[in-house]
Coordinates of C-alpha atoms and ligand atoms in Angstrom, one line a residue:
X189 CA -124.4 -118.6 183.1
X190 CA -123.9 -116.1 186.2
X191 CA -122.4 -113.0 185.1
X192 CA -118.9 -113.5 186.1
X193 CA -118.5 -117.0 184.2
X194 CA -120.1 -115.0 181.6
X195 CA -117.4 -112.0 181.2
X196 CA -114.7 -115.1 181.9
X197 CA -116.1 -116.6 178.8
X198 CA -116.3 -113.7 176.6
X199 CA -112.9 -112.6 178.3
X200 CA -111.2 -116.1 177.0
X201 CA -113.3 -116.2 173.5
X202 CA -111.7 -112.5 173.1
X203 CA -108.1 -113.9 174.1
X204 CA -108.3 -116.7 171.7
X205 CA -109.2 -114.6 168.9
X206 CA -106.7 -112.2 169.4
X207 CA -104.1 -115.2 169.3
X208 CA -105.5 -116.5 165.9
X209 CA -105.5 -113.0 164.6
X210 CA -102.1 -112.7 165.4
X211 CA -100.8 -115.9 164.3
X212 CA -103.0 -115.0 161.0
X213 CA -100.4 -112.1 160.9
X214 CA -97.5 -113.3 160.9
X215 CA -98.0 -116.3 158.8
X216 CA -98.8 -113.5 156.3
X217 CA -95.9 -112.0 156.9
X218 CA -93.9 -115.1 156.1
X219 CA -95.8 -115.9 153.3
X220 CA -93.6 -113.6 150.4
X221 CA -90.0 -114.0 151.9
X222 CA -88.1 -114.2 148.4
X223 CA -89.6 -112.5 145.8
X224 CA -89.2 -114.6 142.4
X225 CA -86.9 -113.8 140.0
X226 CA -88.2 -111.9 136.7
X227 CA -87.7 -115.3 134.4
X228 CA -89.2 -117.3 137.4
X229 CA -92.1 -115.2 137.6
X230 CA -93.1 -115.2 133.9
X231 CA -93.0 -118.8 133.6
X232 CA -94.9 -118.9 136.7
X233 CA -97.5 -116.6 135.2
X234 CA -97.2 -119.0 131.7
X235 CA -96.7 -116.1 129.3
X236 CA -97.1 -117.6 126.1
X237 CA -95.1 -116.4 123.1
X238 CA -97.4 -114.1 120.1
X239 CA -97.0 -112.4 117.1
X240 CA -99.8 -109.6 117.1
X241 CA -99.5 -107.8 113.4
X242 CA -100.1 -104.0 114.2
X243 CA -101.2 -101.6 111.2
X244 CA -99.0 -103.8 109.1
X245 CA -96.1 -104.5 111.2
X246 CA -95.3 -107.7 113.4
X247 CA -94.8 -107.7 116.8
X248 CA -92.9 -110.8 118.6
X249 CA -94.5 -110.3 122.4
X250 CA -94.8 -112.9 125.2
X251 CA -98.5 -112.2 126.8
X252 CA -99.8 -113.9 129.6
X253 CA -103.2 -115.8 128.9
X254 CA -105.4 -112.9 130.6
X255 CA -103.5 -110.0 128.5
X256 CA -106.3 -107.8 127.4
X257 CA -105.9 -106.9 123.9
X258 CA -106.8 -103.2 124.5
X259 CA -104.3 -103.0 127.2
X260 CA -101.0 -104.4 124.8
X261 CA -101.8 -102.0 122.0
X262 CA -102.0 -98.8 124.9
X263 CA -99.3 -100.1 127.4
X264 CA -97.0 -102.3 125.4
X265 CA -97.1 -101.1 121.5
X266 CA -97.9 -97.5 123.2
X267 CA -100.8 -97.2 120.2
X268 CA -102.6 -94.4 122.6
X269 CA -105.2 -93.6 120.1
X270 CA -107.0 -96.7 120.9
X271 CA -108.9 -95.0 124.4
X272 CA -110.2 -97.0 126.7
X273 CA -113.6 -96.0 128.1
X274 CA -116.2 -98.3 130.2
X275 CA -113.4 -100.6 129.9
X276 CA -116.5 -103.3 129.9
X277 CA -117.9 -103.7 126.1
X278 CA -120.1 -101.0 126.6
X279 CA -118.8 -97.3 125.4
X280 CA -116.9 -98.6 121.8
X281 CA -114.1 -96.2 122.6
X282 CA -111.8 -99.2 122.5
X283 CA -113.0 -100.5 118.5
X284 CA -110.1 -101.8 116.5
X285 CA -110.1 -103.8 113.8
X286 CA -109.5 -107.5 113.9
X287 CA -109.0 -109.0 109.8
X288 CA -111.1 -106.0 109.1
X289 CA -114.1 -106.8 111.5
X290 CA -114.7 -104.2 114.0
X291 CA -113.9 -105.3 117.8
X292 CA -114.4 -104.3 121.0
X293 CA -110.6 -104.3 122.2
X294 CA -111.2 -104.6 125.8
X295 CA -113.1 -107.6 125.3
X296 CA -110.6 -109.2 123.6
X297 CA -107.7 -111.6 124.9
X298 CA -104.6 -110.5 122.9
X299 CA -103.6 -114.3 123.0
X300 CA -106.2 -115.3 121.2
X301 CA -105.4 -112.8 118.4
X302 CA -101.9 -114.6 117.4
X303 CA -101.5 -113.6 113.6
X304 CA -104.7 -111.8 113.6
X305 CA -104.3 -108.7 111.4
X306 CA -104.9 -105.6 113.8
X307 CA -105.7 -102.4 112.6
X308 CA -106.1 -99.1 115.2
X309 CA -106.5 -95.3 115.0
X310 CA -103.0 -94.6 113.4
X311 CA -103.1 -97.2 110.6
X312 CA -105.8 -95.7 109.2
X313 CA -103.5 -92.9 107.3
X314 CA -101.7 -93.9 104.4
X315 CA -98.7 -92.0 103.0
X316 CA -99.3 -88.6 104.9
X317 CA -103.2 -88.7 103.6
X318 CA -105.9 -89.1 106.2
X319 CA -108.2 -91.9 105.2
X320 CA -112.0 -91.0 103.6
X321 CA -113.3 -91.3 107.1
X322 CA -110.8 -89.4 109.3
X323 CA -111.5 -86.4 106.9
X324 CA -115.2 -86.6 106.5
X325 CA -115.7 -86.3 110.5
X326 CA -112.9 -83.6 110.1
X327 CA -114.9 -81.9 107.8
X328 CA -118.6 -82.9 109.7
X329 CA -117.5 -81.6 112.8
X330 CA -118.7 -85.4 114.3
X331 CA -116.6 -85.2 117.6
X332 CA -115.8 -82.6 120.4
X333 CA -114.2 -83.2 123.3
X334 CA -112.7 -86.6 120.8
X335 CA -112.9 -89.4 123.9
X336 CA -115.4 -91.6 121.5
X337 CA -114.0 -90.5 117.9
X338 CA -111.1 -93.1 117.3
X339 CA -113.6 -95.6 118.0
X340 CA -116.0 -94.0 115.8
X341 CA -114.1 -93.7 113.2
X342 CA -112.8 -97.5 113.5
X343 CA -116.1 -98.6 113.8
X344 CA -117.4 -96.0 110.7
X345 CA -114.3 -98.1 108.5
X346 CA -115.7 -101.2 108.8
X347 CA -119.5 -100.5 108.7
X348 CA -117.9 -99.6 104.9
X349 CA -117.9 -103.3 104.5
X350 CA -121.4 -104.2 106.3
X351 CA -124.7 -105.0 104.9
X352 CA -126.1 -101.8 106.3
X353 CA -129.1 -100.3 104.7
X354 CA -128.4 -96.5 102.6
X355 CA -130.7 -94.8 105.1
X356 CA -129.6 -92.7 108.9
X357 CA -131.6 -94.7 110.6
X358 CA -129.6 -97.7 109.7
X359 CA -126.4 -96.2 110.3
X360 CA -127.4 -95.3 113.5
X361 CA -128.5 -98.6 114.5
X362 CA -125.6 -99.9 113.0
X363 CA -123.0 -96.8 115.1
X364 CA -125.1 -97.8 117.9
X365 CA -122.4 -100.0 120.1
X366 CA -120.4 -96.6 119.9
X367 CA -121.5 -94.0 122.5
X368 CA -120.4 -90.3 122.7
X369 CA -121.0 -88.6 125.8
X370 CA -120.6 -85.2 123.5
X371 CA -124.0 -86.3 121.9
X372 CA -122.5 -85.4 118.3
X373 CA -124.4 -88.2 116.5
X374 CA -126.0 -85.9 113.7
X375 CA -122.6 -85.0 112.4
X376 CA -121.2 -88.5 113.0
X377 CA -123.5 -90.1 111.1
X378 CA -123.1 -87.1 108.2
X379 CA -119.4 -87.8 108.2
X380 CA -120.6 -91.8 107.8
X381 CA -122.8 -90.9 104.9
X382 CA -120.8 -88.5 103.1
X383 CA -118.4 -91.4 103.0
X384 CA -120.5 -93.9 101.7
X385 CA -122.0 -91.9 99.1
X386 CA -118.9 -90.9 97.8
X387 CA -118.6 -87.0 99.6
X388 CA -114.8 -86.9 100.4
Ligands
FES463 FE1 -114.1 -101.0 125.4 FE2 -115.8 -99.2 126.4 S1 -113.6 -99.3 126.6 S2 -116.2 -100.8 125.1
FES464 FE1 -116.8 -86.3 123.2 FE2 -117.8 -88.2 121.6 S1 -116.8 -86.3 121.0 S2 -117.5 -88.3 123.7

């Protein structure tokens, strides 16, 4: 190929793409004309009707199927004391309690807890009295800045329950899915164990 058939090539290949890029364009710009109406749209997006029980109080919501649980409790229910973290099953900032079993929140497909009994952060206090745990990491000193210590505590509750052995160690193996960037694991683990042997 000499070189002026050569830029005449390149020249045309050049044209032709412009063209498709344009076309590409507008056809995108066509593609949204009308946007749906609301009741259109969440039919379209299947939301599916739920009752998510809340620290002892029902909720009637319509989720769609990819609802993260973490993210009805914040942004629906407005239950802020649930934080999210890593927002990926990694920090335990986000542990509730599902039937009493601790759970990583933003793991979990609110759908899929229909009926379940939830239990965050603010259920924990009963008639104006903190529970056992909230006061034991008041009086520990186990959090700082607080990011991790709603999660802690949730996740401190239902270790109650566990099989855990009486020893640190094991309560630190068993805290372990539940990081604080503080680093104020002594005390948390303290306010753990003054709990289960009866301190507060
Ligand atoms: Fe859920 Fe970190 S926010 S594990
Ligand atoms: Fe700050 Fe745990 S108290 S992250």
């Amino acid at each position: 190929m000499d070189e002026l058939s050569r830029r005449s090539f390149l020249s045309r290949v050049g044209m032709s793409g412009l063209a498709l890029g344009a076309r590409t364009l507008s056809s995108g710009a066509r593609a949204d004309p009308v946007s749906p109406a609301p009741a259109e749209a969440a039919a379209a997006a299947g939301r599916v009707p739920i009752t998510l029980r809340v620290n002892g109080r029902a909720h009637a919501l319509e989720v769609e199927p990819r609802e993260i649980l973490l993210d009805v409790l914040r942004e629906r229910l407005h239950l802020f004391g649930t934080k999210k973290g890593c927002d990926h099953g990694q920090c335990g900032a986000c542990t509730v309690l599902a039937d009493g079993r601790r759970i990583d929140s933003c793991l979990a497909l609110a759908v899929a807890h229909d009926g379940t009994e939830i239990t965050t952060i603010e259920g924990l206090e009963q008639n104006g009295r903190l529970h056992p745990m909230q006061a034991a990491f008041l009086d520990c000193d186990g959090f700082q800045c607080g990011a991790c210590t709603s999660g802690q505590i949730m996740s401190a509750v239902a270790l109650l329950h566990e099989p855990v052995g009486g020893a640190d160690r094991w309560v630190k193996e068993a805290m372990s899915g539940n990081l604080c960037r503080c680093g104020a694991y002594q005390n948390i683990v303290a306010a753990v164990q003054r709990v289960r042997h009866g301190g507060v």
